[in-house]
Every structure is written in structure tokens, then in C-alpha cells.
XYZ file of C-alpha atoms in Angstrom:
292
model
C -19.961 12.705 3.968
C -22.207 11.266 6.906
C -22.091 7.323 8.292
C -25.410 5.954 8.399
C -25.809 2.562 10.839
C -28.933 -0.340 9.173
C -31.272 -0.419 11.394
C -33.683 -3.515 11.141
C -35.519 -3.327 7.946
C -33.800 -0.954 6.145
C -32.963 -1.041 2.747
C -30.211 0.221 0.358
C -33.623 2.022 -1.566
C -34.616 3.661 1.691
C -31.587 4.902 3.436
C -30.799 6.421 -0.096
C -34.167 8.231 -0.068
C -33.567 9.136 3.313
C -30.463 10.887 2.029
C -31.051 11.789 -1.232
C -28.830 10.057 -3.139
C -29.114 7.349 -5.768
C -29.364 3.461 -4.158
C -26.589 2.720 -6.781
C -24.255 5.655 -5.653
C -25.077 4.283 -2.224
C -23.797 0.618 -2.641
C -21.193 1.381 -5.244
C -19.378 3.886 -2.720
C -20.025 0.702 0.216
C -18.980 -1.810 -2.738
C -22.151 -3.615 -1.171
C -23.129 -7.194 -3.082
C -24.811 -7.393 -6.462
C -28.049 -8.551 -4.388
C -27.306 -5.193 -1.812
C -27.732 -7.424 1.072
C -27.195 -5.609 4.387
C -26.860 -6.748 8.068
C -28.202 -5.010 11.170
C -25.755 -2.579 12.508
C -23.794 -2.702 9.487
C -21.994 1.163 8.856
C -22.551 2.576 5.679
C -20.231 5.517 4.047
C -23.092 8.415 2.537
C -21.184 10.412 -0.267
C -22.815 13.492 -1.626
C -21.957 14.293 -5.459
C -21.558 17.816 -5.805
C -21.199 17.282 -10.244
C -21.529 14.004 -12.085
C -21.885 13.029 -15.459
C -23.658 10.929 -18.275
C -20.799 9.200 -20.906
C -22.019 9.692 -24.156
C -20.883 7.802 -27.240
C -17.046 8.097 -27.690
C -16.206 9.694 -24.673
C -13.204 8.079 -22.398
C -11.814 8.509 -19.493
C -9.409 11.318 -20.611
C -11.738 13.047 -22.671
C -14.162 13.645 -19.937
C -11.043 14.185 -17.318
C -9.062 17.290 -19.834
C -13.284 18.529 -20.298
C -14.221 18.968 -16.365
C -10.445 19.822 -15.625
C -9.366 17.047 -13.376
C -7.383 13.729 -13.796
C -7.932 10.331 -14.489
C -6.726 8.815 -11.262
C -9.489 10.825 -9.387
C -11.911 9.633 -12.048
C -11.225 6.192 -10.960
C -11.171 7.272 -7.280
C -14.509 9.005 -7.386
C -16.415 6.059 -8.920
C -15.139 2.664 -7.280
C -17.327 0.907 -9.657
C -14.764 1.599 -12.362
C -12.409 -1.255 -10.499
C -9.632 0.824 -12.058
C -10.765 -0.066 -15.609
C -10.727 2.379 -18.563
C -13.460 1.125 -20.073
C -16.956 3.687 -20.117
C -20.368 2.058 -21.164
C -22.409 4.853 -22.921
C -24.991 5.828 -20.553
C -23.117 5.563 -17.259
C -22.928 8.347 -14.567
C -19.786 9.308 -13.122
C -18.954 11.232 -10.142
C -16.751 14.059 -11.218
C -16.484 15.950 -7.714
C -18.080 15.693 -3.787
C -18.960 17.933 -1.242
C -16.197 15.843 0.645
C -14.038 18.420 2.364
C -10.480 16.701 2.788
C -8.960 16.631 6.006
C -5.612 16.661 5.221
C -2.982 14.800 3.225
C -1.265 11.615 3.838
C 0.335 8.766 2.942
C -1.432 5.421 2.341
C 1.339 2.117 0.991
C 0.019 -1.199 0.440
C 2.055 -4.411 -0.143
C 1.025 -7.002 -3.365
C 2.607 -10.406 -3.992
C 3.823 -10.734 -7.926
C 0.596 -13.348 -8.355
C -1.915 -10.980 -6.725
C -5.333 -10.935 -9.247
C -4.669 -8.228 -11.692
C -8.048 -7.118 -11.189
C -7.339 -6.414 -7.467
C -4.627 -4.631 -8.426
C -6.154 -2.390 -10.962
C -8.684 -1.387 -8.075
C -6.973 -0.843 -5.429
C -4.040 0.543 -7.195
C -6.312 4.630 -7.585
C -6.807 4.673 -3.568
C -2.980 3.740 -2.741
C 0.276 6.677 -2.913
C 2.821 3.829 -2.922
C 2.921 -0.122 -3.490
C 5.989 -2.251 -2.769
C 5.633 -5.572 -4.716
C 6.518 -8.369 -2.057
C 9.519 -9.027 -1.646
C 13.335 -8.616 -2.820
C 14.995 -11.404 -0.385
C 18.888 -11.900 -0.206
C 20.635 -14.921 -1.301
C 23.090 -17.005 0.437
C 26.066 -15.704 -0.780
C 24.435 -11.423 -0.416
C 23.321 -10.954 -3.200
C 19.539 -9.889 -4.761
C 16.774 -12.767 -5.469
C 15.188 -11.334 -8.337
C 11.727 -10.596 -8.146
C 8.960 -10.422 -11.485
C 7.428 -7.610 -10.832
C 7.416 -5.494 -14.565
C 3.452 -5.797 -14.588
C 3.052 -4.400 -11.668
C 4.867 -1.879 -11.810
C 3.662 -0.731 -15.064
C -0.274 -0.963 -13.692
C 0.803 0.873 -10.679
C 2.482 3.775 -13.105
C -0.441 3.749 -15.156
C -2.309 4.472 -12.289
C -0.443 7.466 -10.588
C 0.757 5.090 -7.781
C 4.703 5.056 -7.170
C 6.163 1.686 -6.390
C 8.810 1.311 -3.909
C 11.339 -1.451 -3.327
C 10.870 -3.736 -0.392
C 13.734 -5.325 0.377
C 13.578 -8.164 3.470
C 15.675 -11.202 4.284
C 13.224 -13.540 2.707
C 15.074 -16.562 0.921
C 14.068 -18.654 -1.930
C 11.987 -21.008 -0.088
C 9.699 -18.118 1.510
C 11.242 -17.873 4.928
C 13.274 -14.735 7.085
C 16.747 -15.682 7.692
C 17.885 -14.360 10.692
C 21.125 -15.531 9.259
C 21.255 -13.907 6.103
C 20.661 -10.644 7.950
C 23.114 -11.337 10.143
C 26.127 -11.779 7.581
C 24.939 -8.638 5.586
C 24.937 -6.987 8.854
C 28.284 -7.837 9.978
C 29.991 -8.192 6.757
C 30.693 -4.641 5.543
C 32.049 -5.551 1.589
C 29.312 -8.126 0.949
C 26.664 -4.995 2.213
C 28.329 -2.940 -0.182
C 27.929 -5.308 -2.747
C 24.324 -5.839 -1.722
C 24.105 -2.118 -1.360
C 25.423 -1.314 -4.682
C 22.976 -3.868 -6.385
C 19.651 -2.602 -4.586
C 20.397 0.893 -6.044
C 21.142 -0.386 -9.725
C 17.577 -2.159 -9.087
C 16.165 1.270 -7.912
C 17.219 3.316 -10.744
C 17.027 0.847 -13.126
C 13.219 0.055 -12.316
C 12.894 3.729 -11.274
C 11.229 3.007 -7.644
C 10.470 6.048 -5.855
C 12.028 4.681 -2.533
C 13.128 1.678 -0.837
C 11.426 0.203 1.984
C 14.015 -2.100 4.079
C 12.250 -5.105 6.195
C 14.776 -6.832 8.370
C 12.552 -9.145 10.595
C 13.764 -11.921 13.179
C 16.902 -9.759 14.436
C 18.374 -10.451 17.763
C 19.576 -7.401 20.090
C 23.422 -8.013 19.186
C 22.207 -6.665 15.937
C 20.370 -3.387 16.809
C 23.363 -1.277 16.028
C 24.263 -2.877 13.065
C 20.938 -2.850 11.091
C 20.301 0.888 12.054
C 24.322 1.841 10.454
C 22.822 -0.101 7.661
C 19.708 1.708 6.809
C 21.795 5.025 7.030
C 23.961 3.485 4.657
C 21.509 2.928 2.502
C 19.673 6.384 3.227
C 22.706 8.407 2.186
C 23.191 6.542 -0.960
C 19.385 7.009 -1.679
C 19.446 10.436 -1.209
C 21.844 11.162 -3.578
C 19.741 9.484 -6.298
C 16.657 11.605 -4.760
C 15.149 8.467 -3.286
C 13.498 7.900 0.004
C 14.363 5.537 2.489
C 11.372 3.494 4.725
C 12.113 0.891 7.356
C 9.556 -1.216 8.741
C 8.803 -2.067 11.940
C 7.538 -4.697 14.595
C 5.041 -3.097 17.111
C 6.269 -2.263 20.143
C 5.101 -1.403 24.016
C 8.451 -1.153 25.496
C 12.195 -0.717 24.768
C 12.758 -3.721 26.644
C 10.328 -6.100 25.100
C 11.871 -9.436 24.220
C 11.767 -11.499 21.152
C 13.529 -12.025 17.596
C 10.851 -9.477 16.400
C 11.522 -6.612 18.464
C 14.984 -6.738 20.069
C 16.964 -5.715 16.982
C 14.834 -3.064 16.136
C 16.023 0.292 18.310
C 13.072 2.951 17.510
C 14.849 5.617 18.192
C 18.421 4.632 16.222
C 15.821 3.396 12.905
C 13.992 6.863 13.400
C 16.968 8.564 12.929
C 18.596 6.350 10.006
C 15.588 6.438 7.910
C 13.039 8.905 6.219
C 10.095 7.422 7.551
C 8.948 4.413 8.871
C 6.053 1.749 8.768
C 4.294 -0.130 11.259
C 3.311 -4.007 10.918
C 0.879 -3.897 12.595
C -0.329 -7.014 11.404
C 1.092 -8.513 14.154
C -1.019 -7.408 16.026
C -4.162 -9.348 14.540
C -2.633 -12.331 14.380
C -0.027 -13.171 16.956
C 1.274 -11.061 19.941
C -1.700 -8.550 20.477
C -2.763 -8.445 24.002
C -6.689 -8.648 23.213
C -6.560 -11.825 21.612
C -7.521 -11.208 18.508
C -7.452 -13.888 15.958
């Protein structure tokens, strides 16, 4: 894999000539326009297939997987064109394998709302390890809000994705509570009862994890909310389930605000399996360059 940078008057027909690889490759892999417009100084991704292949008549996706020994899911992740899709015109040339060396593994989650486009979905569902359909908030009394999330979770399945549970302290009109966490925080039967119910939810939907996103806590509550998540950790772990927390970005212990204060680093570290970074926040609200 090389990165190529336009230069003025470049095209997508010459910098793949320059390479050696086919224009349509070249924009597919960039997921350049129709009209494979490109801007000066724009970076460009250049993919070298090391084995492709023409779809003949009949042929699917699992057909031409079991033939060349691989899976589906990398099908779909070699050829970005397919969005995802299981359908195969005749005639079209798939990527079966690069001379990509990896270098290493890891872990990529991505968040979706219930109404997100199901062709989004579909696409970026191949490139993800985990998706947590947005969100399971709390009610006013501690118990679950439901969420409708059955399609997704199927299309994620089907795609060799594993969806995870995100549970938060959104309510029923879209907003954190810094309330609601509070009283599930404090109140050790109703976060039994709340515990209880988020595990029925995990098995029952068979999520691979749970991914816990407590936002607007004050300091007073830093203890409390990492007892919690090893609460729910142990109960988890019993059921072979993973426990996430996420996390406001932080330069210093003693950085002030409903965002950070009630989120000890070290005490979540320990509580949970692994934790996630919203970094978000940084593009849109705290970050110290500015950035809008």
C-alpha cells in the first residue's frame, strides 16, 4: 500500500498508470465521486491486488468465498464498492487478496442511531469489530428505556460484526440526566434491579459486551460509578461478556467540569475490561486548538 498526494493536473487515469493499477480500483478503494473529481493536495490510498476475480454467471458471494478459501466479510472488505451488498453483476472484478501486509490487530467500535440509513449500515458494518446501537437510557423510576434495535443487530450479525450494549443515562426526551445517574448510583436495590435487567437484555439479545456511558457526573460520584461498573463487570463475566466504559478526554486529574470530575481513570481502568475514548469532544467543544 503507498499514499499518493494530486498534484495539479493529475488525474484518477494517470496516477493509476503511474502505479499500475486500474483507475476504477483506484477510486473505488478512495470511494472518490462518480465524476472522480479530485482536489490539489488531496491523499489518495494505492492498493495493490495480489489475486482478483471475474463473477461469472451464477456465482455469489459464498460460492466464490468457499472456492478461493476465504470469507465473505473479507469479500466485502476487499471491494468497498460492494457497500456491503450480496448482490454480484456478472462481469465484475473482485479483489480476493492484497499485497497489504497487516500491521497488527485491533479493535475498531462504531456507534449507529436505530434510524441510521440501512445502506450506511450495510457498508460500514464489514470494516467495524463491534457496533453499539445508540442508546439504552434509564427511566425515572431505574429501569431500561427500550430501544428498537432487532434490524440492526441482525445486519450487524450477518456481517461478522458483534454488537454491544450501550447503556447511558439518556432519558426519553434525548437528554443525560445527571440525576438519573445519580439515584442509580446511590441507590444500591434499584441498581440491582437495573443491573439485573441490562443482563436479561444482554443474553436475551446475545450482545457480546456492554459498553456503560455515564456522562454529566459530578466528583461526589467518582466512587460510586466506578463500584458500579465492577458490579456490572463481575456479573458480565460470569455470562462470558465484556465490560467497556467510556470516557470524557482528559489532561489532568484535576480538570473541572460535569464531564470529567466523576470519571476517576484510574478507579474505571480497574473496574472495567477496556475502555473508550470520546474523543468527539474534542472536535466540537473543549479542545484547546479550536477546532470547530
Amino acid at each position: 500500500m503507498m499514499i499518493h498526494v494530486v498534484k495539479s493536473g493529475e488525474t484518477v487515469d494517470s496516477i493509476a498508470a503511474g502505479y499500475g493499477v486500474s483507475p476504477q480500483r483506484l477510486a473505488s478503494d478512495n470511494a472518490l465521486p462518480d465524476h472522480f473529481a479530485l482536489a490539489v493536495g488531496q491523499t489518495l490510498v494505492v492498493r495493490f491486488p495480489r489475486e482478483v476475480h471475474a463473477v461469472a454467471r451464477g456465482e455469489t458471494l459464498s460460492s466464490i468465498a468457499a472456492d478461493y478459501g476465504t470469507t465473505v466479510r473479507q469479500l466485502w472488505r476487499n471491494n468497498w464498492e460492494l457497500g456491503g451488498r450480496e448482490e454480484l453483476p456478472e462481469g465484475q472484478t473482485l479483489v480476493i487478496s492484497y499485497f497489504d501486509e497487516k500491521l497488527g490487530t485491533g479493535v475498531f467500535n462504531g456507534y449507529a442511531y436505530p434510524f441510521i440509513a440501512e445502506e450506511l449500515l450495510a457498508e460500514q458494518l464489514p470494516y467495524l469489530s463491534t457496533m453499539a446501537p445508540f442508546t439504552y437510557g434509564i427511566t425515572a423510576e431505574g429501569g431500561l428505556l427500550p430501544l428498537d434495535d432487532e434490524a440492526m443487530l441482525e445486519a450487524a450479525r450477518k456481517r461478522g460484526t458483534r454488537p454491544v450494549m450501550h447503556l447511558s443515562t439518556l432519558t426519553e426526551a434525548g437528554q443525560f440526566d445527571t440525576g438519573r445517574a445519580a439515584f442509580i448510583l446511590t441507590d444500591y436495590e434499584a441498581q440491582g434491579r437495573l443491573a439485573a435487567e441490562v443482563l436479561q437484555t444482554v443474553l436475551r439479545k446475545d450482545f457480546a459486551g456492554l459498553d456503560v456511558d455515564f456522562e454529566y457526573l459530578p466528583g461526589q460520584l467518582a466512587e460510586a460509578y466506578a463500584a458500579f461498573l465492577g458490579r456490572m463487570r463481575q456479573l458480565l463475566a460470569a455470562q462470558g461478556r465484556f465490560l467497556w466504559a467510556a470516557l470524557a478526554p482528559k489532561t489532568s486529574t484535576r480538570q473541572r467540569g460535569l464531564l470529567y470530575e466523576g470519571h476517576d481513570y484510574a478507579a474505571v481502568a480497574a473496574a472495567a475490561d477496556g475502555v473508550l475514548l470520546m474523543t468527539y469532544e474534542w472536535g466540537y467543544t473543549f479542545n484547546p486548538l479550536g477546532y470547530k
